[in-house]
Amino acid sequence: MICLGFEFEGSVLRWVEVHRSGNVNSVEATGRIKLGATRDRAELQAFGNTVRHLFNNVDPAVIGIKEKPEGKGRMTAGSAALKMEALLLYFAPVDPVFITGAKINKCTASDPKIKEGGPDEPAYKAAICALSAK
């Protein structure tokens, strides 16, 4: 089973591709997609096209997203994260599983390709948690 895990960090979307065979998880690829400007149509289209190509190339069965907090029905994430999330949801081939920061912090999974405390770890743990939820 193939899963893509995502985390929004400022104007950067970090992703990790995880393959699960039985109970064994392996990181196949990692990457980042930067949104250059939040009010530039060409930048948003380029970001959306890159996300679409990622989904088409990987063809994930599961998608895990580290959720951004919402308070009392209001979006509290930055504008870049909100726009990136909207495009990610629009192009997603399957319904994503949103993973709370608390669950990601409790996740003890590790992989030699992912540095502990490194920038790809939250996306990796979002993928692992999403796989466990399915």
Coordinates of N, CA and C in Angstrom, one line a residue:
M1 N 0.9 -1.2 0.0 CA 0.0 0.0 0.0 C 0.9 1.2 0.0
I2 N 0.5 2.2 -0.8 CA 1.3 3.4 -0.9 C 0.6 4.6 -0.2
C3 N 1.3 5.3 0.6 CA 0.8 6.5 1.3 C 1.6 7.7 1.0
L4 N 1.0 8.8 0.9 CA 1.7 10.1 0.9 C 1.3 10.9 2.2
G5 N 2.4 11.3 2.9 CA 2.2 12.1 4.1 C 2.6 13.6 3.8
F6 N 1.8 14.5 4.3 CA 2.0 15.9 4.0 C 2.1 16.7 5.3
E7 N 2.9 17.8 5.2 CA 2.9 18.8 6.3 C 3.1 20.2 5.7
F8 N 2.4 21.2 6.1 CA 2.5 22.5 5.6 C 3.4 23.3 6.6
E9 N 4.4 23.9 6.0 CA 5.4 24.7 6.8 C 5.6 26.0 6.2
G10 N 4.9 27.0 6.6 CA 5.0 28.3 6.0 C 4.4 28.2 4.6
S11 N 5.3 28.5 3.6 CA 4.8 28.5 2.2 C 5.4 27.2 1.5
V12 N 5.8 26.2 2.3 CA 6.3 25.0 1.8 C 5.5 23.8 2.2
L13 N 5.2 23.0 1.2 CA 4.5 21.7 1.4 C 5.5 20.6 1.4
R14 N 5.7 19.9 2.5 CA 6.7 18.8 2.6 C 5.9 17.5 2.4
W15 N 6.4 16.6 1.7 CA 5.8 15.3 1.5 C 6.7 14.1 1.6
V16 N 6.2 13.0 2.0 CA 6.9 11.8 2.1 C 6.1 10.6 1.6
E17 N 6.7 9.8 0.7 CA 6.1 8.7 0.1 C 6.5 7.4 0.9
V18 N 5.5 6.7 1.5 CA 5.8 5.6 2.3 C 5.1 4.4 1.7
H19 N 5.8 3.3 1.6 CA 5.2 2.0 1.1 C 5.1 1.1 2.3
R20 N 3.9 0.4 2.4 CA 3.7 -0.6 3.5 C 3.5 -2.0 2.8
S21 N 4.3 -2.9 3.3 CA 4.1 -4.3 2.9 C 4.0 -5.1 4.1
G22 N 2.9 -5.7 4.4 CA 2.7 -6.3 5.7 C 2.7 -5.3 6.8
N23 N 3.7 -5.5 7.7 CA 3.9 -4.6 8.8 C 5.1 -3.8 8.6
V24 N 5.7 -3.8 7.5 CA 7.0 -3.1 7.2 C 6.7 -1.9 6.4
N25 N 7.2 -0.7 6.9 CA 7.1 0.5 6.2 C 8.4 0.9 5.7
S26 N 8.4 1.5 4.5 CA 9.7 2.0 3.9 C 9.5 3.3 3.2
V27 N 10.4 4.3 3.4 CA 10.3 5.6 2.8 C 10.9 5.4 1.4
E28 N 10.1 5.8 0.4 CA 10.6 5.6 -1.0 C 11.1 7.0 -1.6
A29 N 10.5 8.1 -1.1 CA 10.9 9.4 -1.6 C 10.4 10.5 -0.7
T30 N 11.0 11.6 -0.7 CA 10.6 12.8 0.1 C 10.8 14.0 -0.9
G31 N 10.1 15.0 -0.5 CA 10.2 16.2 -1.3 C 9.5 17.4 -0.7
R32 N 9.6 18.5 -1.4 CA 9.0 19.7 -1.0 C 8.5 20.5 -2.2
I33 N 7.4 21.2 -2.0 CA 6.8 22.0 -3.1 C 6.6 23.4 -2.5
K34 N 7.2 24.4 -3.1 CA 7.1 25.7 -2.5 C 6.1 26.6 -3.3
L35 N 5.2 27.3 -2.6 CA 4.3 28.2 -3.1 C 5.0 29.6 -3.1
G36 N 5.3 30.1 -4.3 CA 6.0 31.3 -4.4 C 5.3 32.5 -3.9
A37 N 4.0 32.7 -4.3 CA 3.2 33.8 -3.9 C 1.8 33.4 -3.7
T38 N 1.1 33.9 -2.7 CA -0.3 33.5 -2.4 C -1.3 34.2 -3.2
R39 N -1.0 35.3 -3.9 CA -2.0 36.0 -4.6 C -1.5 36.1 -6.1
D40 N -0.8 35.2 -6.6 CA -0.3 35.2 -7.9 C -0.9 34.0 -8.6
R41 N -1.8 34.2 -9.6 CA -2.5 33.1 -10.3 C -1.6 32.1 -10.9
A42 N -0.5 32.5 -11.5 CA 0.4 31.6 -12.2 C 1.2 30.8 -11.1
E43 N 1.5 31.3 -10.0 CA 2.2 30.6 -8.9 C 1.2 29.5 -8.4
L44 N -0.1 29.9 -8.1 CA -1.0 28.9 -7.6 C -1.3 27.8 -8.7
Q45 N -1.3 28.1 -9.9 CA -1.5 27.1 -11.0 C -0.3 26.2 -11.0
A46 N 0.9 26.7 -10.9 CA 2.1 25.9 -10.9 C 2.2 25.0 -9.8
F47 N 1.8 25.5 -8.6 CA 1.8 24.7 -7.4 C 0.7 23.5 -7.6
G48 N -0.5 23.9 -8.0 CA -1.5 22.9 -8.3 C -1.1 21.8 -9.3
N49 N -0.4 22.3 -10.4 CA 0.0 21.3 -11.4 C 1.1 20.3 -10.8
T50 N 2.0 20.9 -10.0 CA 3.0 20.0 -9.3 C 2.4 19.0 -8.4
V51 N 1.4 19.4 -7.6 CA 0.6 18.5 -6.7 C -0.1 17.4 -7.6
R52 N -0.7 17.8 -8.6 CA -1.4 16.9 -9.5 C -0.5 15.9 -10.1
H53 N 0.7 16.3 -10.5 CA 1.7 15.4 -11.1 C 2.2 14.4 -10.0
L54 N 2.4 14.9 -8.8 CA 2.8 14.1 -7.7 C 1.8 13.0 -7.5
F55 N 0.5 13.3 -7.4 CA -0.5 12.3 -7.2 C -0.6 11.3 -8.4
N56 N -0.5 11.8 -9.6 CA -0.5 11.0 -10.8 C 0.7 10.0 -10.8
N57 N 1.9 10.5 -10.4 CA 3.0 9.6 -10.5 C 3.1 8.6 -9.3
V58 N 2.6 9.0 -8.1 CA 2.7 8.1 -7.0 C 1.5 7.2 -6.9
D59 N 0.3 7.7 -7.2 CA -1.0 7.0 -7.1 C -1.2 6.4 -5.7
P60 N -1.3 7.3 -4.7 CA -1.4 6.8 -3.3 C -2.8 6.2 -3.1
A61 N -2.8 5.2 -2.2 CA -4.1 4.6 -1.8 C -4.5 5.3 -0.5
V62 N -3.6 5.9 0.2 CA -3.9 6.6 1.5 C -3.1 8.0 1.4
I63 N -3.7 9.0 2.0 CA -3.1 10.3 2.1 C -3.3 10.7 3.6
G64 N -2.2 11.1 4.2 CA -2.2 11.6 5.6 C -1.7 13.1 5.6
I65 N -2.4 14.0 6.2 CA -2.1 15.4 6.3 C -2.0 15.8 7.8
K66 N -0.9 16.4 8.1 CA -0.8 17.0 9.5 C -1.7 18.2 9.5
E67 N -2.8 18.1 10.3 CA -3.8 19.2 10.2 C -3.3 20.5 10.9
K68 N -3.8 21.5 10.4 CA -3.5 22.9 10.9 C -4.7 23.1 11.9
P69 N -4.5 23.7 13.0 CA -5.6 23.9 14.0 C -6.6 24.9 13.5
E70 N -7.8 24.6 13.8 CA -9.0 25.5 13.6 C -9.6 25.7 15.0
G71 N -9.9 27.0 15.2 CA -10.5 27.3 16.5 C -11.9 27.9 16.4
K72 N -12.9 27.3 17.0 CA -14.3 27.8 17.0 C -14.8 28.1 15.6
G73 N -14.5 27.2 14.6 CA -15.0 27.4 13.3 C -14.2 28.4 12.4
R74 N -13.1 28.9 13.0 CA -12.2 29.8 12.2 C -10.9 29.2 11.8
M75 N -10.5 29.5 10.6 CA -9.2 29.0 10.2 C -8.1 29.9 10.9
T76 N -7.1 29.2 11.4 CA -6.1 30.0 12.1 C -4.7 29.8 11.4
A77 N -4.6 29.0 10.4 CA -3.4 28.8 9.7 C -3.1 30.0 8.8
G78 N -1.9 30.1 8.3 CA -1.6 31.2 7.4 C -2.2 31.1 6.1
S79 N -2.2 32.1 5.3 CA -2.9 32.1 4.0 C -2.2 31.1 3.0
A80 N -0.9 31.0 3.1 CA -0.2 30.0 2.2 C -0.7 28.6 2.5
A81 N -0.7 28.3 3.8 CA -1.1 26.9 4.2 C -2.5 26.6 3.8
L82 N -3.4 27.6 3.9 CA -4.8 27.4 3.6 C -5.0 27.1 2.1
K83 N -4.3 27.9 1.3 CA -4.4 27.8 -0.2 C -3.7 26.5 -0.6
M84 N -2.6 26.1 0.0 CA -1.9 24.8 -0.4 C -2.8 23.7 0.0
E85 N -3.5 23.7 1.2 CA -4.4 22.7 1.6 C -5.5 22.5 0.6
A86 N -6.1 23.7 0.2 CA -7.2 23.6 -0.7 C -6.9 23.0 -2.0
L87 N -5.7 23.3 -2.6 CA -5.3 22.7 -3.8 C -5.0 21.2 -3.6
L88 N -4.4 20.9 -2.5 CA -4.1 19.5 -2.2 C -5.4 18.7 -2.1
L89 N -6.4 19.2 -1.5 CA -7.7 18.5 -1.4 C -8.4 18.4 -2.7
Y90 N -8.2 19.4 -3.5 CA -8.9 19.5 -4.8 C -8.3 18.4 -5.7
F91 N -7.0 18.2 -5.7 CA -6.4 17.2 -6.6 C -6.2 15.8 -6.0
A92 N -6.5 15.6 -4.7 CA -6.3 14.4 -4.0 C -7.2 13.3 -4.7
P93 N -6.6 12.1 -5.0 CA -7.3 11.0 -5.6 C -8.2 10.2 -4.6
V94 N -7.9 10.4 -3.3 CA -8.7 9.7 -2.3 C -8.9 10.7 -1.2
D95 N -9.9 10.5 -0.3 CA -10.1 11.3 0.9 C -8.9 11.2 1.8
P96 N -8.3 12.3 2.2 CA -7.2 12.3 3.1 C -7.6 12.0 4.6
V97 N -6.7 11.5 5.3 CA -6.9 11.4 6.8 C -6.1 12.5 7.4
F98 N -6.8 13.4 8.2 CA -6.1 14.5 8.9 C -5.6 13.9 10.2
I99 N -4.4 14.2 10.5 CA -3.7 13.7 11.7 C -3.4 14.9 12.6
T100 N -3.8 14.9 13.9 CA -3.5 16.0 14.8 C -2.0 16.0 15.1
G101 N -1.6 17.2 15.5 CA -0.2 17.3 16.0 C 0.1 16.4 17.2
A102 N -0.9 16.3 18.1 CA -0.7 15.4 19.3 C -0.5 14.0 18.9
K103 N -1.2 13.5 17.9 CA -1.0 12.1 17.4 C 0.4 11.9 16.7
I104 N 0.8 13.0 16.0 CA 2.1 12.9 15.4 C 3.2 12.9 16.4
N105 N 3.0 13.7 17.5 CA 4.0 13.8 18.5 C 4.1 12.4 19.3
K106 N 3.0 11.7 19.4 CA 3.0 10.4 20.1 C 3.5 9.3 19.2
C107 N 3.6 9.5 17.9 CA 4.0 8.4 17.0 C 5.5 8.2 17.2
T108 N 5.8 6.9 17.4 CA 7.2 6.5 17.6 C 7.9 5.9 16.4
A109 N 7.2 5.9 15.3 CA 7.8 5.3 14.1 C 9.1 6.0 13.6
S110 N 10.0 5.3 13.0 CA 11.2 5.9 12.5 C 11.7 5.2 11.3
D111 N 12.5 5.8 10.5 CA 13.1 5.3 9.3 C 14.5 5.9 9.1
P112 N 15.4 5.1 8.7 CA 16.8 5.6 8.5 C 16.9 6.8 7.5
K113 N 15.9 6.9 6.6 CA 16.0 8.0 5.6 C 15.4 9.3 6.2
I114 N 14.7 9.2 7.3 CA 14.1 10.4 7.9 C 14.9 10.8 9.2
K115 N 15.5 11.9 9.2 CA 16.2 12.4 10.4 C 15.3 12.7 11.5
E116 N 15.6 12.2 12.7 CA 14.8 12.5 13.9 C 14.8 14.0 14.2
G117 N 13.6 14.6 14.3 CA 13.5 16.0 14.5 C 13.8 16.8 13.2
G118 N 14.0 16.2 12.1 CA 14.2 16.8 10.9 C 12.9 17.4 10.2
P119 N 13.1 18.1 9.1 CA 11.9 18.8 8.5 C 10.9 17.8 7.9
D120 N 11.4 16.6 7.5 CA 10.4 15.6 6.9 C 9.7 14.7 7.9
E121 N 10.1 14.8 9.2 CA 9.6 13.9 10.2 C 8.0 14.0 10.3
P122 N 7.5 15.2 10.4 CA 6.0 15.3 10.6 C 5.3 14.7 9.4
A123 N 5.7 14.9 8.2 CA 5.0 14.4 7.0 C 5.1 12.9 7.0
Y124 N 6.3 12.3 7.4 CA 6.5 10.9 7.6 C 5.5 10.3 8.6
K125 N 5.5 10.9 9.7 CA 4.6 10.4 10.8 C 3.1 10.6 10.4
A126 N 2.8 11.6 9.7 CA 1.4 11.8 9.2 C 1.1 10.6 8.3
A127 N 2.0 10.1 7.4 CA 1.8 9.0 6.6 C 1.6 7.7 7.4
I128 N 2.5 7.5 8.4 CA 2.4 6.3 9.2 C 1.1 6.3 10.0
C129 N 0.7 7.4 10.6 CA -0.6 7.4 11.3 C -1.8 7.2 10.4
A130 N -1.7 7.7 9.2 CA -2.8 7.5 8.2 C -2.9 6.1 7.8
L131 N -1.8 5.4 7.6 CA -1.8 4.0 7.2 C -2.3 3.2 8.4
S132 N -2.0 3.6 9.6 CA -2.6 2.8 10.8 C -4.1 3.0 10.9
A133 N -4.6 4.2 10.4 CA -6.0 4.5 10.6 C -6.8 3.7 9.5
K134 N -6.2 3.3 8.5 CA -6.9 2.6 7.4 C -7.0 1.1 7.6

